[in-house]
Every structure is written in structure tokens, then in C-alpha cells.
């Protein structure tokens, strides 16, 4: 982590920030996630619904339509925000994508279905109101003084290789429907970009503490959250829940999901240069601890689940711990141990980690830990 490609040892924050950090960002873009375009496309925001009596009167919900445009086309996305009614001044915000649409995160009747539902062939059950409400502990977050902002990730890039033309990527001027360049961004890169557009909106709102943005992602969205947080320093806390291969887990362990498996099953997630490391992880010029270390001196929290071997909990723990070296440069405290903690014994320093019992999921226990970690770092 602390050796430049020319062999120079990095011993100061200045060297890290001026040389090694940009070098790693460029490597991750070229070889794994693809380049994020510099072009700015048009985004329009319209508030389509406000409910001052949401969550039994404890919050105000706002639903905001984002219309992205470029190259004569548009893509629509819908942001759902819950803001605590009992607040003094600006509040921190937990930002995160949901999987099956905003309407699946809550039982509240007025929450509109996400626009991308029309692309996805979800069963009636999977798109039903409240279907994934257990993953969104709005009540707890609101009670602890946090707003929550969520959008369906499919609104930004519908998660199928065949739907690339319907994604936000197709609005950029160098988009080529016929094929992708080897270092071109694909879905993970586009999702990460989308999180930054949510941040653009939030930091302009009068109720938002712009230094209090926490980005939370589960699984494939845990991968995208780390990549977004690496690029966008407005996210003061980045939380990766069960992100596994291409997220927090070390690729070179090749335990659970491997580069070969993931690039084969999900050819539209990483840039195509990444395919070259299938069954050849040892050739990667970095590993995922590099991605995690790019959050420093901001805060990163990684979580695993005991029955989620596919995501390689031990690899997620080790990668988080290897990023300690960069926190140490800043005089900050990383995990501070190479010994994996037992279940339900979170480590919460400048970086953090926990493993809980149970399967691949986001649970109330995870939210408790994330809010505890945010209390430490975002509440002033
Ligand atoms: C699959 C995939 C993982 C991913 C997960 C998810 O299991 O192999 O890489 O994290 O889906 O997003 O739920």
C-alpha cells in the first residue's frame, strides 16, 4: 500500500495524498471499475410528494424525481428521503440504494414505486410494498437524529447486461451502444456516480449537515459504495455491508466468490480489463485493502455475516485491517488487530468492523452498529 509504483516508500501524508492515493485511484479505475467520465450531464430535481406526518408523525418524507438528460435521451430516478421532525438545525444523512424499489423499503402507502420497476421482472412478492423493510430501519435512524435517503439502484443502471442502453451511462456523449472500451465504466462505476449525484442534491438542502453524509451499501451496492466513497470525499463515513468480491474482500485469497466467477456471472459490473484477472488474481497490481484505504482520513466501516461465506468474511476483515497503515500515516486508529473479532463484538475506531450471526442481509443489528459508528464520527 505504501510503496509507489517506482519503488519509493511512502512515509508522509503529503506523499500519500499527492502521489500514492492518485496512483491507486487510477489503477482501480483502469483495471477494476472503469473510468468515471469528467463530463457533467444535466440533472433536474422535482419534489413530487411531501408528507410531514410520515412514520407516525416522527418524520417528513420527501420524494424527489431526478431527471438525467444527455444525447437526446432522459433517465428518471426517484429519491425517497425521511427527515426527522424532531431536530435542531441540520442533520446527518444515511444515503443508500435499495434493490427492489423505494416502495419495498416501507409499508407507508404514499411511497411511490421506483421508475425502473418497468425494466425488472420482479415477482409480485419481490416488488410488494414493504418487502425489504427489514433492511431499512428508518424508525431507528430517525429516532437517533438521522435522515435517510434512498433510491433504487436500477433507476441508475438497471442491473442486466441487456439494459445498458437504458442506464444513465447512455446519456454521456462518448457512449457507444455497440461495445465497451476495456477501461470503460460499467454498472458499478455508474452506480457509484449516481451516489454522488444524490450527494449533490442533499448538500444543497437547508436541513442537511453537509459534513454528515454517510454512504451505506449492501452487497453489490457495498462494492459500489466503497468505489463511490473512494472518489467522492463528501462522504464522511462509508459503510460496506457484506460486499464481498470486488468490495471489501481481498481478491487474492480467492475464497468464496472469485474474480472468475463474478466477471462471468456479472459481465456488466466491472470494466472489461478486470476479466484478465480471472483465475490470475496474483497478477492484480493492488488488492481491495487499497480501495478501503482511500477512505482515510474519513471513516470506513466494513461488516460481514457468519453464514455469508460467499462474501469471504475473513477476507473482508483482513482488507479492512490492512488499510490501518494509511490511517496510521494520519495518526489515526484503524482496527488495530489482525485477530478477527468474535460475532457481535464490533471494533469501532477511525475504521470499524463487525461480524454478526446469520446470513447475507442487512439487519437491525447492522443498523445499530452503523448508527453507533456514525454517532462517533458525525455528531458534533
Ligand atoms: C451475488 C454476487 C455477489 C453480490 C450479491 C448481491 O451473490 O455473486 O457478488 O454481492 O449477489 O449483490 O447480493
mmCIF file of C-alpha atoms in Angstrom, residues 56-332:
data_model
loop_
_atom_site.group_PDB
_atom_site.id
_atom_site.type_symbol
_atom_site.label_atom_id
_atom_site.label_comp_id
_atom_site.label_asym_id
_atom_site.label_seq_id
_atom_site.Cartn_x
_atom_site.Cartn_y
_atom_site.Cartn_z
ATOM 1 C CA UNK A 56 -46.389 8.179 12.638
ATOM 2 C CA UNK A 57 -45.558 11.886 12.646
ATOM 3 C CA UNK A 58 -41.897 11.452 13.536
ATOM 4 C CA UNK A 59 -40.576 12.335 10.111
ATOM 5 C CA UNK A 60 -41.266 14.257 6.946
ATOM 6 C CA UNK A 61 -40.924 12.204 3.803
ATOM 7 C CA UNK A 62 -39.968 13.804 0.541
ATOM 8 C CA UNK A 63 -39.939 12.158 -2.858
ATOM 9 C CA UNK A 64 -37.766 13.829 -5.427
ATOM 10 C CA UNK A 65 -37.674 12.962 -9.104
ATOM 11 C CA UNK A 66 -34.220 13.195 -10.682
ATOM 12 C CA UNK A 67 -34.288 13.559 -14.460
ATOM 13 C CA UNK A 68 -30.897 12.954 -16.045
ATOM 14 C CA UNK A 69 -30.503 14.020 -19.657
ATOM 15 C CA UNK A 70 -27.961 13.820 -22.438
ATOM 16 C CA UNK A 71 -27.693 12.813 -26.090
ATOM 17 C CA UNK A 72 -31.387 13.491 -26.603
ATOM 18 C CA UNK A 73 -32.484 10.947 -24.014
ATOM 19 C CA UNK A 74 -33.593 11.033 -20.391
ATOM 20 C CA UNK A 75 -33.468 8.659 -17.429
ATOM 21 C CA UNK A 76 -35.667 9.097 -14.368
ATOM 22 C CA UNK A 77 -34.866 8.167 -10.803
ATOM 23 C CA UNK A 78 -36.813 8.682 -7.612
ATOM 24 C CA UNK A 79 -35.187 9.621 -4.324
ATOM 25 C CA UNK A 80 -37.087 8.921 -1.092
ATOM 26 C CA UNK A 81 -35.975 10.927 1.916
ATOM 27 C CA UNK A 82 -37.091 10.727 5.539
ATOM 28 C CA UNK A 83 -36.147 13.740 7.661
ATOM 29 C CA UNK A 84 -36.637 13.684 11.440
ATOM 30 C CA UNK A 85 -39.284 16.194 12.571
ATOM 31 C CA UNK A 86 -37.713 16.476 15.994
ATOM 32 C CA UNK A 87 -34.467 18.208 15.061
ATOM 33 C CA UNK A 88 -32.477 21.265 15.928
ATOM 34 C CA UNK A 89 -30.579 22.529 12.956
ATOM 35 C CA UNK A 90 -29.047 20.397 10.254
ATOM 36 C CA UNK A 91 -28.989 16.626 10.394
ATOM 37 C CA UNK A 92 -26.598 13.939 9.150
ATOM 38 C CA UNK A 93 -27.949 11.680 6.390
ATOM 39 C CA UNK A 94 -27.544 7.966 5.724
ATOM 40 C CA UNK A 95 -27.572 7.567 1.933
ATOM 41 C CA UNK A 96 -28.023 4.212 0.248
ATOM 42 C CA UNK A 97 -29.503 2.410 -2.707
ATOM 43 C CA UNK A 98 -32.283 -0.110 -2.294
ATOM 44 C CA UNK A 99 -32.732 -3.144 -4.534
ATOM 45 C CA UNK A 100 -36.360 -3.564 -5.493
ATOM 46 C CA UNK A 101 -37.764 -0.041 -5.391
ATOM 47 C CA UNK A 102 -38.479 2.604 -2.753
ATOM 48 C CA UNK A 103 -41.911 1.072 -2.136
ATOM 49 C CA UNK A 104 -40.276 -2.133 -0.857
ATOM 50 C CA UNK A 105 -38.407 -0.299 1.929
ATOM 51 C CA UNK A 106 -41.517 0.701 3.880
ATOM 52 C CA UNK A 107 -45.198 -0.065 4.382
ATOM 53 C CA UNK A 108 -46.102 3.616 4.005
ATOM 54 C CA UNK A 109 -48.824 3.776 1.365
ATOM 55 C CA UNK A 110 -47.760 7.070 -0.187
ATOM 56 C CA UNK A 111 -44.268 5.925 -1.153
ATOM 57 C CA UNK A 112 -44.213 5.752 -4.939
ATOM 58 C CA UNK A 113 -42.841 2.770 -6.837
ATOM 59 C CA UNK A 114 -39.427 3.379 -8.380
ATOM 60 C CA UNK A 115 -39.455 4.101 -12.125
ATOM 61 C CA UNK A 116 -37.026 1.289 -13.011
ATOM 62 C CA UNK A 117 -39.540 -1.335 -11.908
ATOM 63 C CA UNK A 118 -40.698 -1.415 -15.505
ATOM 64 C CA UNK A 119 -37.382 -2.864 -16.602
ATOM 65 C CA UNK A 120 -37.115 -5.547 -13.975
ATOM 66 C CA UNK A 121 -39.044 -8.816 -13.942
ATOM 67 C CA UNK A 122 -39.640 -8.971 -10.208
ATOM 68 C CA UNK A 123 -42.360 -11.237 -8.895
ATOM 69 C CA UNK A 124 -45.388 -9.595 -7.277
ATOM 70 C CA UNK A 125 -43.910 -10.514 -3.895
ATOM 71 C CA UNK A 126 -40.475 -9.076 -4.605
ATOM 72 C CA UNK A 127 -41.840 -5.693 -5.602
ATOM 73 C CA UNK A 128 -44.548 -5.559 -2.942
ATOM 74 C CA UNK A 129 -44.782 -2.661 -0.519
ATOM 75 C CA UNK A 130 -42.592 -3.320 2.493
ATOM 76 C CA UNK A 131 -40.977 -6.459 1.038
ATOM 77 C CA UNK A 132 -37.491 -5.342 2.153
ATOM 78 C CA UNK A 133 -38.495 -3.095 5.034
ATOM 79 C CA UNK A 134 -36.386 -5.111 7.460
ATOM 80 C CA UNK A 135 -33.297 -3.790 5.636
ATOM 81 C CA UNK A 136 -34.312 -0.160 6.222
ATOM 82 C CA UNK A 137 -34.509 0.717 9.882
ATOM 83 C CA UNK A 138 -35.999 4.170 9.281
ATOM 84 C CA UNK A 139 -37.585 4.317 12.741
ATOM 85 C CA UNK A 140 -34.290 3.744 14.494
ATOM 86 C CA UNK A 141 -32.350 6.179 12.306
ATOM 87 C CA UNK A 142 -34.981 8.918 12.684
ATOM 88 C CA UNK A 143 -35.159 8.329 16.448
ATOM 89 C CA UNK A 144 -31.405 8.835 16.646
ATOM 90 C CA UNK A 145 -31.470 12.076 14.705
ATOM 91 C CA UNK A 146 -30.507 10.896 11.219
ATOM 92 C CA UNK A 147 -32.250 11.457 7.924
ATOM 93 C CA UNK A 148 -32.217 8.588 5.437
ATOM 94 C CA UNK A 149 -32.154 8.971 1.647
ATOM 95 C CA UNK A 150 -32.677 6.011 -0.663
ATOM 96 C CA UNK A 151 -33.113 5.370 -4.366
ATOM 97 C CA UNK A 152 -33.496 2.141 -6.332
ATOM 98 C CA UNK A 153 -30.140 1.265 -7.878
ATOM 99 C CA UNK A 154 -31.892 0.026 -11.012
ATOM 100 C CA UNK A 155 -33.033 3.588 -11.703
ATOM 101 C CA UNK A 156 -29.388 4.475 -12.398
ATOM 102 C CA UNK A 157 -28.358 1.313 -14.209
ATOM 103 C CA UNK A 158 -30.944 -1.472 -14.491
ATOM 104 C CA UNK A 159 -28.958 -4.472 -13.353
ATOM 105 C CA UNK A 160 -28.869 -6.576 -16.528
ATOM 106 C CA UNK A 161 -26.288 -6.574 -19.303
ATOM 107 C CA UNK A 162 -29.062 -6.170 -21.892
ATOM 108 C CA UNK A 163 -30.304 -2.937 -20.305
ATOM 109 C CA UNK A 164 -27.132 -0.873 -20.697
ATOM 110 C CA UNK A 165 -28.851 1.409 -23.216
ATOM 111 C CA UNK A 166 -31.466 2.312 -20.587
ATOM 112 C CA UNK A 167 -28.836 3.273 -17.997
ATOM 113 C CA UNK A 168 -27.504 6.715 -17.200
ATOM 114 C CA UNK A 169 -24.260 5.676 -18.970
ATOM 115 C CA UNK A 170 -26.077 6.006 -22.304
ATOM 116 C CA UNK A 171 -26.570 9.752 -21.711
ATOM 117 C CA UNK A 172 -22.855 10.539 -21.955
ATOM 118 C CA UNK A 173 -21.507 11.861 -25.229
ATOM 119 C CA UNK A 174 -18.882 9.149 -25.764
ATOM 120 C CA UNK A 175 -21.333 6.292 -25.146
ATOM 121 C CA UNK A 176 -21.116 3.599 -27.787
ATOM 122 C CA UNK A 177 -24.070 1.218 -27.869
ATOM 123 C CA UNK A 178 -22.004 -1.212 -29.936
ATOM 124 C CA UNK A 179 -19.387 -2.016 -27.343
ATOM 125 C CA UNK A 180 -17.358 -1.066 -24.282
ATOM 126 C CA UNK A 181 -13.747 0.070 -24.153
ATOM 127 C CA UNK A 182 -11.509 -2.025 -21.826
ATOM 128 C CA UNK A 183 -11.349 0.688 -19.148
ATOM 129 C CA UNK A 184 -14.872 1.998 -19.646
ATOM 130 C CA UNK A 185 -17.125 2.201 -16.611
ATOM 131 C CA UNK A 186 -19.917 -0.290 -16.285
ATOM 132 C CA UNK A 187 -22.696 -0.740 -13.735
ATOM 133 C CA UNK A 188 -20.617 -0.467 -10.529
ATOM 134 C CA UNK A 189 -18.989 2.719 -11.773
ATOM 135 C CA UNK A 190 -22.318 4.179 -12.848
ATOM 136 C CA UNK A 191 -23.965 3.300 -9.526
ATOM 137 C CA UNK A 192 -21.071 4.968 -7.696
ATOM 138 C CA UNK A 193 -21.511 8.075 -9.873
ATOM 139 C CA UNK A 194 -25.236 8.065 -9.028
ATOM 140 C CA UNK A 195 -24.486 8.191 -5.291
ATOM 141 C CA UNK A 196 -22.506 11.350 -5.911
ATOM 142 C CA UNK A 197 -25.482 12.865 -7.706
ATOM 143 C CA UNK A 198 -27.612 12.126 -4.630
ATOM 144 C CA UNK A 199 -24.931 13.917 -2.583
ATOM 145 C CA UNK A 200 -25.102 16.910 -4.994
ATOM 146 C CA UNK A 201 -28.798 17.210 -4.223
ATOM 147 C CA UNK A 202 -28.500 16.685 -0.473
ATOM 148 C CA UNK A 203 -25.708 19.169 0.209
ATOM 149 C CA UNK A 204 -27.927 21.923 -1.188
ATOM 150 C CA UNK A 205 -30.797 21.245 1.208
ATOM 151 C CA UNK A 206 -31.187 23.580 4.183
ATOM 152 C CA UNK A 207 -31.807 20.688 6.607
ATOM 153 C CA UNK A 208 -28.710 18.689 5.651
ATOM 154 C CA UNK A 209 -25.452 18.683 7.582
ATOM 155 C CA UNK A 210 -23.163 18.566 4.565
ATOM 156 C CA UNK A 211 -20.338 17.214 6.683
ATOM 157 C CA UNK A 212 -22.579 14.432 7.889
ATOM 158 C CA UNK A 213 -23.124 12.253 4.816
ATOM 159 C CA UNK A 214 -22.753 8.516 5.381
ATOM 160 C CA UNK A 215 -22.957 6.188 2.383
ATOM 161 C CA UNK A 216 -24.284 2.708 3.117
ATOM 162 C CA UNK A 217 -24.318 -0.147 0.613
ATOM 163 C CA UNK A 218 -25.209 -3.799 0.857
ATOM 164 C CA UNK A 219 -23.581 -6.498 -1.237
ATOM 165 C CA UNK A 220 -23.155 -5.324 -4.877
ATOM 166 C CA UNK A 221 -24.082 -1.901 -3.530
ATOM 167 C CA UNK A 222 -21.432 -2.312 -0.819
ATOM 168 C CA UNK A 223 -18.923 -2.623 -3.669
ATOM 169 C CA UNK A 224 -20.329 0.485 -5.366
ATOM 170 C CA UNK A 225 -20.359 2.393 -2.056
ATOM 171 C CA UNK A 226 -16.639 1.784 -1.494
ATOM 172 C CA UNK A 227 -15.839 2.904 -5.031
ATOM 173 C CA UNK A 228 -18.066 5.985 -4.640
ATOM 174 C CA UNK A 229 -16.506 6.846 -1.285
ATOM 175 C CA UNK A 230 -13.015 6.443 -2.713
ATOM 176 C CA UNK A 231 -13.782 9.057 -5.371
ATOM 177 C CA UNK A 232 -16.100 11.452 -3.549
ATOM 178 C CA UNK A 233 -14.729 12.947 -0.347
ATOM 179 C CA UNK A 234 -18.090 14.416 0.624
ATOM 180 C CA UNK A 235 -18.983 11.014 2.089
ATOM 181 C CA UNK A 236 -17.610 11.368 5.610
ATOM 182 C CA UNK A 237 -18.476 7.767 6.503
ATOM 183 C CA UNK A 238 -18.630 4.837 4.080
ATOM 184 C CA UNK A 239 -20.265 1.583 5.146
ATOM 185 C CA UNK A 240 -19.870 -1.680 3.284
ATOM 186 C CA UNK A 241 -22.326 -4.387 4.324
ATOM 187 C CA UNK A 242 -21.486 -7.924 3.122
ATOM 188 C CA UNK A 243 -19.835 -6.524 -0.024
ATOM 189 C CA UNK A 244 -17.555 -9.490 -0.741
ATOM 190 C CA UNK A 245 -15.693 -9.961 -4.018
ATOM 191 C CA UNK A 246 -14.919 -6.650 -5.722
ATOM 192 C CA UNK A 247 -15.927 -4.928 -2.477
ATOM 193 C CA UNK A 248 -14.191 -5.300 0.861
ATOM 194 C CA UNK A 249 -12.933 -8.893 0.407
ATOM 195 C CA UNK A 250 -9.354 -9.483 -0.696
ATOM 196 C CA UNK A 251 -9.377 -10.871 -4.251
ATOM 197 C CA UNK A 252 -6.063 -12.701 -3.919
ATOM 198 C CA UNK A 253 -7.436 -15.065 -1.268
ATOM 199 C CA UNK A 254 -9.805 -16.340 -3.974
ATOM 200 C CA UNK A 255 -12.108 -17.596 -1.226
ATOM 201 C CA UNK A 256 -15.865 -17.763 -1.820
ATOM 202 C CA UNK A 257 -16.703 -15.748 -4.923
ATOM 203 C CA UNK A 258 -13.660 -15.304 -7.172
ATOM 204 C CA UNK A 259 -12.821 -12.851 -9.941
ATOM 205 C CA UNK A 260 -13.549 -15.617 -12.470
ATOM 206 C CA UNK A 261 -16.994 -16.280 -11.012
ATOM 207 C CA UNK A 262 -18.020 -12.673 -10.643
ATOM 208 C CA UNK A 263 -16.851 -11.486 -14.058
ATOM 209 C CA UNK A 264 -18.559 -14.472 -15.652
ATOM 210 C CA UNK A 265 -21.898 -14.083 -13.815
ATOM 211 C CA UNK A 266 -21.953 -10.285 -13.959
ATOM 212 C CA UNK A 267 -20.142 -9.213 -17.139
ATOM 213 C CA UNK A 268 -21.720 -5.746 -16.889
ATOM 214 C CA UNK A 269 -20.393 -4.743 -13.442
ATOM 215 C CA UNK A 270 -16.630 -4.176 -13.744
ATOM 216 C CA UNK A 271 -14.606 -2.754 -16.590
ATOM 217 C CA UNK A 272 -13.590 -5.482 -19.009
ATOM 218 C CA UNK A 273 -9.890 -5.109 -18.111
ATOM 219 C CA UNK A 274 -10.806 -6.828 -14.846
ATOM 220 C CA UNK A 275 -11.633 -10.046 -16.733
ATOM 221 C CA UNK A 276 -7.906 -10.603 -17.262
ATOM 222 C CA UNK A 277 -7.540 -11.441 -13.558
ATOM 223 C CA UNK A 278 -9.966 -14.357 -13.667
ATOM 224 C CA UNK A 279 -8.006 -17.268 -12.112
ATOM 225 C CA UNK A 280 -4.965 -14.957 -12.138
ATOM 226 C CA UNK A 281 -5.657 -12.813 -9.082
ATOM 227 C CA UNK A 282 -1.971 -12.835 -8.196
ATOM 228 C CA UNK A 283 -1.352 -10.519 -11.165
ATOM 229 C CA UNK A 284 -3.546 -7.739 -9.766
ATOM 230 C CA UNK A 285 -1.360 -4.687 -9.035
ATOM 231 C CA UNK A 286 -3.421 -3.999 -5.880
ATOM 232 C CA UNK A 287 -5.967 -5.698 -3.673
ATOM 233 C CA UNK A 288 -9.187 -4.492 -2.085
ATOM 234 C CA UNK A 289 -7.482 -3.068 1.024
ATOM 235 C CA UNK A 290 -6.237 -0.369 -1.359
ATOM 236 C CA UNK A 291 -9.826 0.605 -2.109
ATOM 237 C CA UNK A 292 -10.686 0.708 1.604
ATOM 238 C CA UNK A 293 -7.608 2.778 2.417
ATOM 239 C CA UNK A 294 -8.768 5.523 0.029
ATOM 240 C CA UNK A 295 -11.441 6.474 2.567
ATOM 241 C CA UNK A 296 -8.774 7.723 5.035
ATOM 242 C CA UNK A 297 -8.767 10.170 6.761
ATOM 243 C CA UNK A 298 -12.529 9.821 6.533
ATOM 244 C CA UNK A 299 -14.178 6.821 8.168
ATOM 245 C CA UNK A 300 -14.931 3.388 6.803
ATOM 246 C CA UNK A 301 -16.891 0.540 8.350
ATOM 247 C CA UNK A 302 -16.994 -2.988 6.967
ATOM 248 C CA UNK A 303 -19.426 -5.670 8.118
ATOM 249 C CA UNK A 304 -19.730 -9.376 7.445
ATOM 250 C CA UNK A 305 -22.161 -12.160 8.337
ATOM 251 C CA UNK A 306 -21.156 -15.554 9.671
ATOM 252 C CA UNK A 307 -23.186 -17.559 7.153
ATOM 253 C CA UNK A 308 -22.091 -15.432 4.202
ATOM 254 C CA UNK A 309 -19.003 -17.414 3.186
ATOM 255 C CA UNK A 310 -19.582 -16.376 -0.456
ATOM 256 C CA UNK A 311 -18.501 -12.843 0.578
ATOM 257 C CA UNK A 312 -15.447 -14.165 2.496
ATOM 258 C CA UNK A 313 -15.846 -12.559 5.941
ATOM 259 C CA UNK A 314 -12.229 -13.211 6.864
ATOM 260 C CA UNK A 315 -11.033 -11.554 3.669
ATOM 261 C CA UNK A 316 -13.256 -8.552 4.407
ATOM 262 C CA UNK A 317 -11.802 -8.273 7.905
ATOM 263 C CA UNK A 318 -8.198 -8.603 6.712
ATOM 264 C CA UNK A 319 -8.618 -5.992 3.976
ATOM 265 C CA UNK A 320 -10.053 -3.515 6.470
ATOM 266 C CA UNK A 321 -7.140 -4.187 8.826
ATOM 267 C CA UNK A 322 -4.519 -3.794 6.075
ATOM 268 C CA UNK A 323 -5.849 -0.278 5.470
ATOM 269 C CA UNK A 324 -4.659 0.558 9.032
ATOM 270 C CA UNK A 325 -1.298 1.515 7.524
ATOM 271 C CA UNK A 326 -2.860 4.563 5.864
ATOM 272 C CA UNK A 327 -4.838 5.567 8.957
ATOM 273 C CA UNK A 328 -1.549 5.362 10.873
ATOM 274 C CA UNK A 329 0.034 7.864 8.444
ATOM 275 C CA UNK A 330 -2.659 10.315 9.533
ATOM 276 C CA UNK A 331 -2.068 9.474 13.194
ATOM 277 C CA UNK A 332 -5.459 7.792 13.262
#
